[in-house]
Tab-separated table of C-alpha atoms and ligand atoms in Angstrom:
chain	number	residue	atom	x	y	z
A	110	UNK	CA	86.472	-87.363	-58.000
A	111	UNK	CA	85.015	-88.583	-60.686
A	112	UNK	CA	82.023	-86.247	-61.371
A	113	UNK	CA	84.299	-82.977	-61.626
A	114	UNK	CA	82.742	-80.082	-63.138
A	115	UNK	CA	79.695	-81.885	-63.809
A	116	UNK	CA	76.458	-79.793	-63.201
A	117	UNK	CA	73.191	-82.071	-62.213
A	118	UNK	CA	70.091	-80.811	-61.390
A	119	UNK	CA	68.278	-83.593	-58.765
A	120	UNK	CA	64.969	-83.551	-58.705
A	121	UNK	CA	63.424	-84.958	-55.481
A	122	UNK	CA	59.563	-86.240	-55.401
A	123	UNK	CA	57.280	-87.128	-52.782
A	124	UNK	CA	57.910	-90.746	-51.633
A	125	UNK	CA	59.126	-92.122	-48.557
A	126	UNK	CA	62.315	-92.335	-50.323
A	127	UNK	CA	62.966	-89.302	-50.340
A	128	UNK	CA	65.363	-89.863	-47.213
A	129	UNK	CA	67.575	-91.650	-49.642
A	130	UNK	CA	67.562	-88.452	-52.095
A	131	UNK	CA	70.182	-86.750	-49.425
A	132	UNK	CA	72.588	-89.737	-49.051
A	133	UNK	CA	72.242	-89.638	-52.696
A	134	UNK	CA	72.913	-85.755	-52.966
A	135	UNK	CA	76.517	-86.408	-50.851
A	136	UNK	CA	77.714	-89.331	-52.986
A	137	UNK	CA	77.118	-86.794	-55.965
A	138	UNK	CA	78.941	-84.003	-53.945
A	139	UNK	CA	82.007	-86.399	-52.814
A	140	UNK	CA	82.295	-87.210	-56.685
A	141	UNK	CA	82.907	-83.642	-57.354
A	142	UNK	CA	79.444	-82.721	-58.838
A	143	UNK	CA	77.851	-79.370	-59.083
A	144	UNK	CA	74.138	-80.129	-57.819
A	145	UNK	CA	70.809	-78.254	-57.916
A	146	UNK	CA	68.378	-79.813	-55.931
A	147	UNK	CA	64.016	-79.143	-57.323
A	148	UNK	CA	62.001	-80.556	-54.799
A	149	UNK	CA	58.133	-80.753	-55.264
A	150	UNK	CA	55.854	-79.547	-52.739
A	151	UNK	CA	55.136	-82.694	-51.522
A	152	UNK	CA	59.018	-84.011	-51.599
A	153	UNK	CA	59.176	-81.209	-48.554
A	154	UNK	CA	56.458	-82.912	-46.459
A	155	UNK	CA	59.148	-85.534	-46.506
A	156	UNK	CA	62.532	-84.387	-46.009
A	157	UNK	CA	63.656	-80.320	-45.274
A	158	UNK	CA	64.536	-78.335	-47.956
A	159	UNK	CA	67.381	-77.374	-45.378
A	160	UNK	CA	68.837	-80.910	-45.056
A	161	UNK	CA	69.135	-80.561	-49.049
A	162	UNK	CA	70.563	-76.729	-49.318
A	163	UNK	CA	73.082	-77.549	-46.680
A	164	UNK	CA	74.594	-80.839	-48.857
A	165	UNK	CA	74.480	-79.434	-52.076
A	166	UNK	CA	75.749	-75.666	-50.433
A	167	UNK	CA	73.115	-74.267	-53.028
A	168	UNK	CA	69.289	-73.176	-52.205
A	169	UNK	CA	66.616	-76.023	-52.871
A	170	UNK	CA	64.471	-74.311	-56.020
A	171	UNK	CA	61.057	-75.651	-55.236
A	172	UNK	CA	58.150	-72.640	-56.185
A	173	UNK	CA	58.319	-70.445	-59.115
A	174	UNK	CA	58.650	-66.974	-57.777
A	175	UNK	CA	60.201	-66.154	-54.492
A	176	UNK	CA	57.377	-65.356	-52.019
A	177	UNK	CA	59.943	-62.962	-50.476
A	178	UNK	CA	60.531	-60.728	-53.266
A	179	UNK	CA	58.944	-61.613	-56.462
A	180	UNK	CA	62.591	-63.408	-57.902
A	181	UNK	CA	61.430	-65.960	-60.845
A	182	UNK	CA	63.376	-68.971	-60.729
A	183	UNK	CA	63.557	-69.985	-64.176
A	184	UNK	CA	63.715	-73.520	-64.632
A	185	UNK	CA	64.761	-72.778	-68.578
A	186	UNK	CA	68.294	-71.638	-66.755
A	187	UNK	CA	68.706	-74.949	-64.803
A	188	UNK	CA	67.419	-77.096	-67.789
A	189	UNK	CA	70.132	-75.196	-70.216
A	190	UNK	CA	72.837	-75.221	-67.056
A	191	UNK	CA	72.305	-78.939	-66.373
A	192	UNK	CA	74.926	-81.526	-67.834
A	193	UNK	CA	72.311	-84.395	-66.427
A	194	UNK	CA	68.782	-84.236	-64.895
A	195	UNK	CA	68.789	-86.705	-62.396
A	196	UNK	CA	65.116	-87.326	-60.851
A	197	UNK	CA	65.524	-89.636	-57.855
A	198	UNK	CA	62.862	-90.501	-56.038
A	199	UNK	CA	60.159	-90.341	-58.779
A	200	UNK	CA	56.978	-91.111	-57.859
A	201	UNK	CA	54.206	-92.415	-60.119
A	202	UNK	CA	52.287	-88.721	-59.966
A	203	UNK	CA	55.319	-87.104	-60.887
A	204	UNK	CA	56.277	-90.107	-64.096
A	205	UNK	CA	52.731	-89.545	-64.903
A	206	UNK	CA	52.713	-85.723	-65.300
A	207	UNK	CA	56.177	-85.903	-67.227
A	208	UNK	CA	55.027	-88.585	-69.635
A	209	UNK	CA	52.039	-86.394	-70.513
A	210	UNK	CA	53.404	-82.205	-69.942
A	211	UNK	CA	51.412	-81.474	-67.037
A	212	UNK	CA	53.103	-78.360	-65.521
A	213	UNK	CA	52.221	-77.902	-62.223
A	214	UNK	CA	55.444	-77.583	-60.318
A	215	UNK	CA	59.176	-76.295	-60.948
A	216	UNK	CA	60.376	-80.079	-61.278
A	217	UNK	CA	58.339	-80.894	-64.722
A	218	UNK	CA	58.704	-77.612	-66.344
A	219	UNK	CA	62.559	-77.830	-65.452
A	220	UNK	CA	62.322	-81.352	-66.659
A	221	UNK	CA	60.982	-80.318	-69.930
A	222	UNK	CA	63.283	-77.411	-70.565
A	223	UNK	CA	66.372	-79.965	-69.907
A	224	UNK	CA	68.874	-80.287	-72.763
A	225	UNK	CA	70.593	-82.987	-71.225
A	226	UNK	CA	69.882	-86.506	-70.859
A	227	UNK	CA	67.351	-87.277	-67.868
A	228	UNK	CA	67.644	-90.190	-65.673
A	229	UNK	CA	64.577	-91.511	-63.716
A	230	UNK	CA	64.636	-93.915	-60.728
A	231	UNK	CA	61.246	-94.703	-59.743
A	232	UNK	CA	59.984	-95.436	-55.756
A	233	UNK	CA	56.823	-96.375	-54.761
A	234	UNK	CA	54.130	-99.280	-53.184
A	235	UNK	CA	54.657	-102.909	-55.893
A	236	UNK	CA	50.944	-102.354	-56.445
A	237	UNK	CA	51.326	-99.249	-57.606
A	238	UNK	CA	54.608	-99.577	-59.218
A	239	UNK	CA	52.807	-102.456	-61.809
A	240	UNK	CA	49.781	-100.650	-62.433
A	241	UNK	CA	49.459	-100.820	-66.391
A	242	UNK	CA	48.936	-96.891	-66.132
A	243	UNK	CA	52.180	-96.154	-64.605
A	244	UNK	CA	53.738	-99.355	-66.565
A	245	UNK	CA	52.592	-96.967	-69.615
A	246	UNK	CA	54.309	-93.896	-68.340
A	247	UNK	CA	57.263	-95.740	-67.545
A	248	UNK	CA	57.471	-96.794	-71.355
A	249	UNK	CA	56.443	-93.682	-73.152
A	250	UNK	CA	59.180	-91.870	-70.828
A	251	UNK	CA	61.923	-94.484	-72.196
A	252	UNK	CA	60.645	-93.809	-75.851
A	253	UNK	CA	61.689	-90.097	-75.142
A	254	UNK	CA	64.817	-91.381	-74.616
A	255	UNK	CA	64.995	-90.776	-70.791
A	256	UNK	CA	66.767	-93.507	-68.831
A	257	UNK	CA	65.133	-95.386	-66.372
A	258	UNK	CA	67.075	-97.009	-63.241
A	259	UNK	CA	64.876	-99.973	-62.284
A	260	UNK	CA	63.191	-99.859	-58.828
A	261	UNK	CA	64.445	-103.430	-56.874
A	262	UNK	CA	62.758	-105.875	-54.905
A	263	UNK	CA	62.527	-106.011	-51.256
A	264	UNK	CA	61.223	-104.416	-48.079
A	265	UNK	CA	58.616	-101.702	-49.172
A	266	UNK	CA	57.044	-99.008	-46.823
A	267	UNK	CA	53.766	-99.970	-46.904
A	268	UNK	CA	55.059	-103.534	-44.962
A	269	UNK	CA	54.137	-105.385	-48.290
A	270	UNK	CA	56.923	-106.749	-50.164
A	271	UNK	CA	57.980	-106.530	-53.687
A	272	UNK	CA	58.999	-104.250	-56.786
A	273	UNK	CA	58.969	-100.603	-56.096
A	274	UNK	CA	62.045	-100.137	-53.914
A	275	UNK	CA	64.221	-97.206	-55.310
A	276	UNK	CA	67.618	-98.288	-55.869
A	277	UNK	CA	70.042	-97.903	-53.471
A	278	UNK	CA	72.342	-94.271	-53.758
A	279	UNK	CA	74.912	-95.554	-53.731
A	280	UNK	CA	74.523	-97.506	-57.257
A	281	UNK	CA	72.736	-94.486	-59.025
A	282	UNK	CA	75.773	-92.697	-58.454
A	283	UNK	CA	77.205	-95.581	-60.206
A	284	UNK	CA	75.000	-95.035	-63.172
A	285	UNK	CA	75.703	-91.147	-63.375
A	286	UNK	CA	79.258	-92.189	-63.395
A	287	UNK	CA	78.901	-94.147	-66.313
A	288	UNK	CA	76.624	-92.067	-68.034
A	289	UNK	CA	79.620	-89.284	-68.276
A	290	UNK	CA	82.150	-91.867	-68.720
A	291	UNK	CA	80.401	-93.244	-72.212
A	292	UNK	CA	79.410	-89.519	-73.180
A	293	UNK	CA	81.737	-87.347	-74.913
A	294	UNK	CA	83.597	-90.246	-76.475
A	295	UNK	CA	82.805	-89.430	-79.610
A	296	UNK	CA	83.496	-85.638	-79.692
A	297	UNK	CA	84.432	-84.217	-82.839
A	298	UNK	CA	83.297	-87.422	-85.005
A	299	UNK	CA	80.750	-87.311	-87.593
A	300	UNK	CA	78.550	-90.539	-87.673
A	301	UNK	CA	76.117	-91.851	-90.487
A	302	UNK	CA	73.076	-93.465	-89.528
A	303	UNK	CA	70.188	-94.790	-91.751
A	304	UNK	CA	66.881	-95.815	-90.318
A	305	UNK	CA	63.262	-96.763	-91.152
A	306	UNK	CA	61.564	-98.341	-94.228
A	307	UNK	CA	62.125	-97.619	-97.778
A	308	UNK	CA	58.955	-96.992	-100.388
A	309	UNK	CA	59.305	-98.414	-103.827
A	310	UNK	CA	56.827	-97.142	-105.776
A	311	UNK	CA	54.820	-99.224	-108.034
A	312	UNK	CA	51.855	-96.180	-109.254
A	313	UNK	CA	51.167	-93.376	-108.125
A	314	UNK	CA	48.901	-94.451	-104.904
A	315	UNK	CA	51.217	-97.579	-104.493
A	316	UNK	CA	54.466	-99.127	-102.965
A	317	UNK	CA	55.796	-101.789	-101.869
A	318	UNK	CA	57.529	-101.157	-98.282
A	319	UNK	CA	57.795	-102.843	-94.447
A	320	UNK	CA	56.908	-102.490	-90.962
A	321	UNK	CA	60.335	-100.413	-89.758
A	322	UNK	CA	59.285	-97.557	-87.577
A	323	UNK	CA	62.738	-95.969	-87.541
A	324	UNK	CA	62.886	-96.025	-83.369
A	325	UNK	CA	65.945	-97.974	-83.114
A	326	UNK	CA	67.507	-96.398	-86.279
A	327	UNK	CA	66.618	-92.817	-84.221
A	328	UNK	CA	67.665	-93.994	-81.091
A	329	UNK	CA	70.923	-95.035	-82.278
A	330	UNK	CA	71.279	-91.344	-83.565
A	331	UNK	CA	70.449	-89.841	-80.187
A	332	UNK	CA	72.988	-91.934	-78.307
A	333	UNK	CA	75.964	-91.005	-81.517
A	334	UNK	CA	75.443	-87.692	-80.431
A	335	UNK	CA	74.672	-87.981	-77.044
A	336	UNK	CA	77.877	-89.576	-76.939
A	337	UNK	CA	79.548	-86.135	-78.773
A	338	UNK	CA	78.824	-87.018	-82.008
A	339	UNK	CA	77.715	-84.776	-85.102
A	340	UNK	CA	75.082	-87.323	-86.911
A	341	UNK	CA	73.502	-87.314	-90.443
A	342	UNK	CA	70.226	-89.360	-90.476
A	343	UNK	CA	69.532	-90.418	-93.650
A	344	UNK	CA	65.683	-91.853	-92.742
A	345	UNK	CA	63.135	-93.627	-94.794
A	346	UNK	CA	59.136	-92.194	-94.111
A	347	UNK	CA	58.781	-92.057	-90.415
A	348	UNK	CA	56.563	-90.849	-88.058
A	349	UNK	CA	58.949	-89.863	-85.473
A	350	UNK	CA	60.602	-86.409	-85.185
A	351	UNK	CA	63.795	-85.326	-84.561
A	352	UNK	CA	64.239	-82.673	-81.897
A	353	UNK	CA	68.097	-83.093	-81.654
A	354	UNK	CA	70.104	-80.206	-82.585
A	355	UNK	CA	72.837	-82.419	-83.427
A	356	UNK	CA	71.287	-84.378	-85.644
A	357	UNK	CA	70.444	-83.427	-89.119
A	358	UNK	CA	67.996	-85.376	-90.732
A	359	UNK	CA	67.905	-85.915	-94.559
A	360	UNK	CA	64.869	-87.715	-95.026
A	361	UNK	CA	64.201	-90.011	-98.467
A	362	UNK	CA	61.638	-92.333	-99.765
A	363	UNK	CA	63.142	-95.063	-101.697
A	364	UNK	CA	66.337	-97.335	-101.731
A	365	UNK	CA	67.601	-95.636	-104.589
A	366	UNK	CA	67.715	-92.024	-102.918
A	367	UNK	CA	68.865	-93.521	-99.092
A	368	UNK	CA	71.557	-95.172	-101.503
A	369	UNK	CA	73.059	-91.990	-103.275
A	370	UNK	CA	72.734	-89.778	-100.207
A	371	UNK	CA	74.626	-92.380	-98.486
A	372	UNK	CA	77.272	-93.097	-100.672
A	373	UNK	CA	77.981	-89.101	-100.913
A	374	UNK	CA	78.188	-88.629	-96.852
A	375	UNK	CA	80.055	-91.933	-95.878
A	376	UNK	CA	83.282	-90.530	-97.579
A	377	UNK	CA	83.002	-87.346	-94.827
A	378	UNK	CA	82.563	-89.514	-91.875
A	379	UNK	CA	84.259	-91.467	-89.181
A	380	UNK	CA	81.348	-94.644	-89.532
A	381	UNK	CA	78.052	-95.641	-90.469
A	382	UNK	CA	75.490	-97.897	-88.859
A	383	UNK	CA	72.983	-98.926	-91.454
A	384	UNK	CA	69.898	-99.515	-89.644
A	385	UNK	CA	67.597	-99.151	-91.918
A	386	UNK	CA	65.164	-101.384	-93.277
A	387	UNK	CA	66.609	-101.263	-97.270
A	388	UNK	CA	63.693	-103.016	-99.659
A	389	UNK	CA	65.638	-105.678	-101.490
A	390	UNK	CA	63.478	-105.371	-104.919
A	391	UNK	CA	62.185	-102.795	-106.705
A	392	UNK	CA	59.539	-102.380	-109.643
A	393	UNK	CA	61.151	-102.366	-112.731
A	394	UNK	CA	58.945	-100.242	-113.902
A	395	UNK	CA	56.710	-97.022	-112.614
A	396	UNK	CA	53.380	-96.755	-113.917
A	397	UNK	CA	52.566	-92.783	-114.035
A	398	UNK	CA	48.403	-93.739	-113.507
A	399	UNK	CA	47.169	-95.897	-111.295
A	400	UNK	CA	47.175	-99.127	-112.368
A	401	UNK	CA	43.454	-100.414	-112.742
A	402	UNK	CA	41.584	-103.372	-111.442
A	403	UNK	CA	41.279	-106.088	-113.980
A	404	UNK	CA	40.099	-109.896	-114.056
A	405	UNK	CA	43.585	-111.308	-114.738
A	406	UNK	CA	46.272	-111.328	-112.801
A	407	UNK	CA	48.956	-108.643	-111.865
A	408	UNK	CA	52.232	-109.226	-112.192
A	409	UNK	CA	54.987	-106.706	-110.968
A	410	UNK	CA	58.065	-107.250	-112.252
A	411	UNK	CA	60.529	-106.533	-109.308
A	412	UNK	CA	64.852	-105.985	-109.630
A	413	UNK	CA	67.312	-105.957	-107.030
A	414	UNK	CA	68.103	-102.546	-105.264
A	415	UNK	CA	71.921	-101.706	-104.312
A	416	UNK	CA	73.058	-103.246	-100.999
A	417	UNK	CA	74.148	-99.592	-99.360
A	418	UNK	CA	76.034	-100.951	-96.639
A	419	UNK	CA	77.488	-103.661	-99.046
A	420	UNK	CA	78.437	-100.659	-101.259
A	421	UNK	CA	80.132	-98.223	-98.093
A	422	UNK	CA	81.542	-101.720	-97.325
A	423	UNK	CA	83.466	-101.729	-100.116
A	424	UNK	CA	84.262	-97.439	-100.284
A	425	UNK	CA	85.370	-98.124	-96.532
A	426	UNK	CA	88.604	-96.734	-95.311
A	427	UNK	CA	91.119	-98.581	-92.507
A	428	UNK	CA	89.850	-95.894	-89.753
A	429	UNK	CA	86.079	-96.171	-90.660
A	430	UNK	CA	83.963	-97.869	-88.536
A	431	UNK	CA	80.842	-99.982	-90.105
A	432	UNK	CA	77.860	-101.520	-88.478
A	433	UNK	CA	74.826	-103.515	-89.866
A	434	UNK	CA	71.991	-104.654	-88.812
A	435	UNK	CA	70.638	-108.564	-89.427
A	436	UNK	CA	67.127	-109.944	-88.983
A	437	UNK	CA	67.155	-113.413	-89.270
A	438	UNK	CA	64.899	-116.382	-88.680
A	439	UNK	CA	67.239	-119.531	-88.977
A	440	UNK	CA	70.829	-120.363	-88.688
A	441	UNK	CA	71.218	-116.634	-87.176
A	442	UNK	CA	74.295	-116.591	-85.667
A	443	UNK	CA	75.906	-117.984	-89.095
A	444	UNK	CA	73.950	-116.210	-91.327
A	445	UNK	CA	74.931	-112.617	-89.688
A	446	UNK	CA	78.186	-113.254	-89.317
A	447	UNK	CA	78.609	-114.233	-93.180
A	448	UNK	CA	76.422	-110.941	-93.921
A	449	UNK	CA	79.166	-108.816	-91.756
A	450	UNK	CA	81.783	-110.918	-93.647
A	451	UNK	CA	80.536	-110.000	-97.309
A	452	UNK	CA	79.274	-106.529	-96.526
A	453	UNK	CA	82.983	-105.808	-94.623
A	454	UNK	CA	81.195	-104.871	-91.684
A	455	UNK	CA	83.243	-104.276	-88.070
A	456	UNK	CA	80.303	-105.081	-86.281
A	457	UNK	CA	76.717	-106.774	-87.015
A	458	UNK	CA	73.648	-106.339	-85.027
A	459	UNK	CA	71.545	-109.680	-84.625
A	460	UNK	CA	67.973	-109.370	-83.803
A	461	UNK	CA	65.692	-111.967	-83.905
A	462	UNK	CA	62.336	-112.429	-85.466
A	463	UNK	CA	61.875	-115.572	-82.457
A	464	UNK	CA	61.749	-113.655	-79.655
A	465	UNK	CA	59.281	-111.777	-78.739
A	466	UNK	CA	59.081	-107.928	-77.635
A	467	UNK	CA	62.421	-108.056	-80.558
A	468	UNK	CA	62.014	-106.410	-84.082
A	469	UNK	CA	59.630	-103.751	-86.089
A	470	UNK	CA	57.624	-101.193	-84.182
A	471	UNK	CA	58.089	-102.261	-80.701
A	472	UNK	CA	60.027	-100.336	-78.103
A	473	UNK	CA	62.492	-102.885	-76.926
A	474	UNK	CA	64.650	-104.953	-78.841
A	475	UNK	CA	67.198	-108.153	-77.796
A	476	UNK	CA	70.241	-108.421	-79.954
A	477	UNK	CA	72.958	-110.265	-79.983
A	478	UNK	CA	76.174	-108.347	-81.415
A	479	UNK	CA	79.228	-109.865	-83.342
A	480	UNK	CA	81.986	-108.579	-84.123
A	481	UNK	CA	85.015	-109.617	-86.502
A	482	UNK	CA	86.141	-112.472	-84.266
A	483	UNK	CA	83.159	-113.849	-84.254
A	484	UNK	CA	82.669	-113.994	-80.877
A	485	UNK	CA	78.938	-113.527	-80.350
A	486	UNK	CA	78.132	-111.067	-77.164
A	487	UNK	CA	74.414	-111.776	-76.169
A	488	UNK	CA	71.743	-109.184	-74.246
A	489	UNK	CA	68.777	-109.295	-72.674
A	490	UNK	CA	65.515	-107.690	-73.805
A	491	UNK	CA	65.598	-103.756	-73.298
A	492	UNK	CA	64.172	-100.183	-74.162
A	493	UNK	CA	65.631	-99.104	-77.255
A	494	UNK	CA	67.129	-96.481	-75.789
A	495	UNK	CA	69.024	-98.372	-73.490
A	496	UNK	CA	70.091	-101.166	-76.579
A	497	UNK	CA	71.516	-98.280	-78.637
A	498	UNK	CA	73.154	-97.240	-76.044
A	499	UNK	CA	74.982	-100.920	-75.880
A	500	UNK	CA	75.815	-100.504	-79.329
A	501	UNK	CA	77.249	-97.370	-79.281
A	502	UNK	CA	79.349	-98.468	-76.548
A	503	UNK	CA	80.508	-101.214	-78.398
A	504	UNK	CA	80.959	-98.572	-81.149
A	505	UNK	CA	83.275	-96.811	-78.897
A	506	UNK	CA	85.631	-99.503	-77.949
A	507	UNK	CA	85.941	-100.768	-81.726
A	508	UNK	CA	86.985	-97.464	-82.520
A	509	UNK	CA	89.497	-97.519	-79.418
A	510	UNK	CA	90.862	-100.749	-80.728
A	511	UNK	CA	91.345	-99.507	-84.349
A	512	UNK	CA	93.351	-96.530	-83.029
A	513	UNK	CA	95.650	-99.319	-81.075
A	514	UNK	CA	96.293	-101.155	-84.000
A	515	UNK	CA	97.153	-98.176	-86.042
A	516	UNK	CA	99.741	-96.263	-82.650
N	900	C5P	O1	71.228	-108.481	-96.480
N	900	C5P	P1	70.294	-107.853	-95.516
N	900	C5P	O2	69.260	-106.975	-96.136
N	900	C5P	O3	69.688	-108.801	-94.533
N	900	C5P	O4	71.280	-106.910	-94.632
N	900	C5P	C1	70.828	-106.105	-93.606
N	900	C5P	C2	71.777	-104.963	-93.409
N	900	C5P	O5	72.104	-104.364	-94.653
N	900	C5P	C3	71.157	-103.853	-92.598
N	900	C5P	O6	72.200	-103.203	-91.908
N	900	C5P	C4	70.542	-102.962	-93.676
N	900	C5P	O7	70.403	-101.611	-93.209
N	900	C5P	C5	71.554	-103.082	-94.781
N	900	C5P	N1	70.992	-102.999	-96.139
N	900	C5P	C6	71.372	-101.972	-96.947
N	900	C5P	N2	70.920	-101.905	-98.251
N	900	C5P	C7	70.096	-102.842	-98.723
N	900	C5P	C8	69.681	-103.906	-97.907
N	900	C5P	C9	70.153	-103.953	-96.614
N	900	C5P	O8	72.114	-101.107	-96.513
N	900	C5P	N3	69.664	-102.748	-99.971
């Protein structure tokens, strides 16, 4: 039983697949789970709340009070009490409300009282499935860090035939297996993480930085501690905020600042993954007023910043773990792996400026990871939830082979 102990709430939707929500509910009950099933009002126009009590042994929360005696059921218990949030089927209504806080029924505001990780697998008609609007939703739930389970192709309802099918029970009890077979794996490890841009400041109105938004850099950090992890984020200026408990955010401007808060923390910690995006130069001088528009030219003399990771590279102990990041636009496989080489990196991330949907701003990413042996270890384009998720996997079982080597 491989889901012992484990508390889900499943959150059922209207769609014709709702059928598959109870085959579903047993393979999470054979694993050993704990489930509380939140249907919506229209999920019970398709399958009996009874059908669902009676495999899960528990009653199906659906309204908000009890019309029998006034009870609240408060969906800020089952969000705390839930290890995993598990909405399967989802239907575009319901991705739609979640992706924007619409509170209508006992499944969203349980959804956004959840603690735990939420895992969506979306069901419904292709046409409706690849409509940019719910394509949108889809995307800004991913950014939040929610994992999607892609619908498959096939045999729909409607008799048309395409994308929309929700996956099959069977494997999404698959996935929740995984999910609590990565998590935890980390417990009781403290993790450094840098992300975003650095400013160098040239005047007071002006600097010279790049186009990192910090989402990879923050998703990493959500996965380190998803995974059990206490994380320090040292970030460069970012729009995104960190709603983690786990993560403590130290937030700095320049190169010079990420560098010294870095070199003080890496000593405390078990690894680092140096995501950030680290100017290279910096003025060599500040001008206090704003530098004025003249006829000539301006030049700005620029120096070399510290290398941080090149530096914790060096500081690095035999049981620390240390990962960087390379952007390259020729000879990339060579190029990262002498960069993980002179930095004394375990493990490099390669992402690549020549393929599209890869790189600043965006939310997906396609990376190629290398290790020590060199032996490159390619993915496909994904979220960047679900790519930081392959790293810290690959996190995990470089720290698992370091503790082999030292037994
Ligand atoms: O040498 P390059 O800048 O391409 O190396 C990229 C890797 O080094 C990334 O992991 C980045 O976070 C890190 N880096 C750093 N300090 C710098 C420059 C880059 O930590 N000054």
């Amino acid at each position: 039983m491989r889901l012992s102990g484990k508390h889900i709430v499943l959150g059922v939707t209207g769609s014709i697949a709702a059928y598959k929500a109870a085959y579903l509910l047993r393979g999470l009950v054979k694993e050993g789970a704990e489930v509380q099933v939140v249907m919506t009002p229209s999920a019970k126009e398709f399958i009996t709340p009874v059908t669902m009590s009676a495999l899960s042994g528990k009653p199906v929360a659906s309204e908000f009070f009890s019309a029998n005696d006034g009870t609240w059921h408060s969906h800020v218990d089952m969000g705390q009490w839930a290890d995993l949030m598990l909405i399967a089927p989802a239907t575009a209504a319901t991705l739609g409300k979640m992706a924007s806080a619409v509170c209508d029924n006992l499944l969203i505001t349980t959804y956004l009282s959840a603690k735990c990780k939420v895992i969506i697998a979306p069901a419904m008609d292709l046409d409706m499935f690849r409509h940019p609007a719910n394509l949108r939703n889809i995307e800004i739930l991913r950014s939040y860090g929610n994992l999607i389970i892609e619908p498959g192709e096939g045999a729909l309802a409607s008799g048309l035939h395409g994308k929309g099918r929700m996956e099959e029970p069977e494997n999404i009890v698959e996935e929740v297996v995984k999910f609590f077979s990565q998590k935890k794996k980390l417990l009781n490890k403290h993790f450094l993480v840098t992300a975003g841009p650095t400013y160098e400041k040239i005047d007071p109105v002006r600097f010279i930085g790049n186009y990192s938004s910090g989402k990879m850099g923050y998703a990493i950090a959500n996965e380190l501690a998803l995974a059990g992890a206490k994380v320090t984020l040292v970030s460069g200026p970012v729009e995104i905020k960190n709603t983690n408990p786990d993560i403590q955010v130290i937030r700095v401007e320049s190169a010079k600042q990420m560098h010294e808060k870095c070199v003080s923390i890496f000593p405390e910690t078990d690894g680092a993954v140096m995501c950030a995006a680290v100017a290279d130069f910096t003025p060599v001088s500040f001008s206090d007023s704003k530098i004025k528009r003249e006829k000539d030219d301006l030049v700005i003399q620029l120096k070399p910043t510290s290398d941080i990771a090149g530096d914790l590279g060096c500081l690095k102990s035999e049981n620390q773990i240390l990962v960087g990041f390379a952007l390259e636009t020729n000879d990339e496989l060579s190029n990262a792996y002498s960069k993980l080489q002179r930095k004394n990196l375990d493990l490099i991330v390669l992402n690549s400026l020549n393929d599209t949907g890869a790189g600043f701003g965006v939310d997906t990413n396609k990376i190629t990871l290398i290790g020590k042996d060199n032996n490159p270890a390619f993915f496909e384009l994904k979220s960047k939830t679900e790519v930081a998720a392959d790293i810290v996997a690959a996190i995990v079982s470089e720290m698992e082979k370091k503790r082999k080597i030292q037994a």
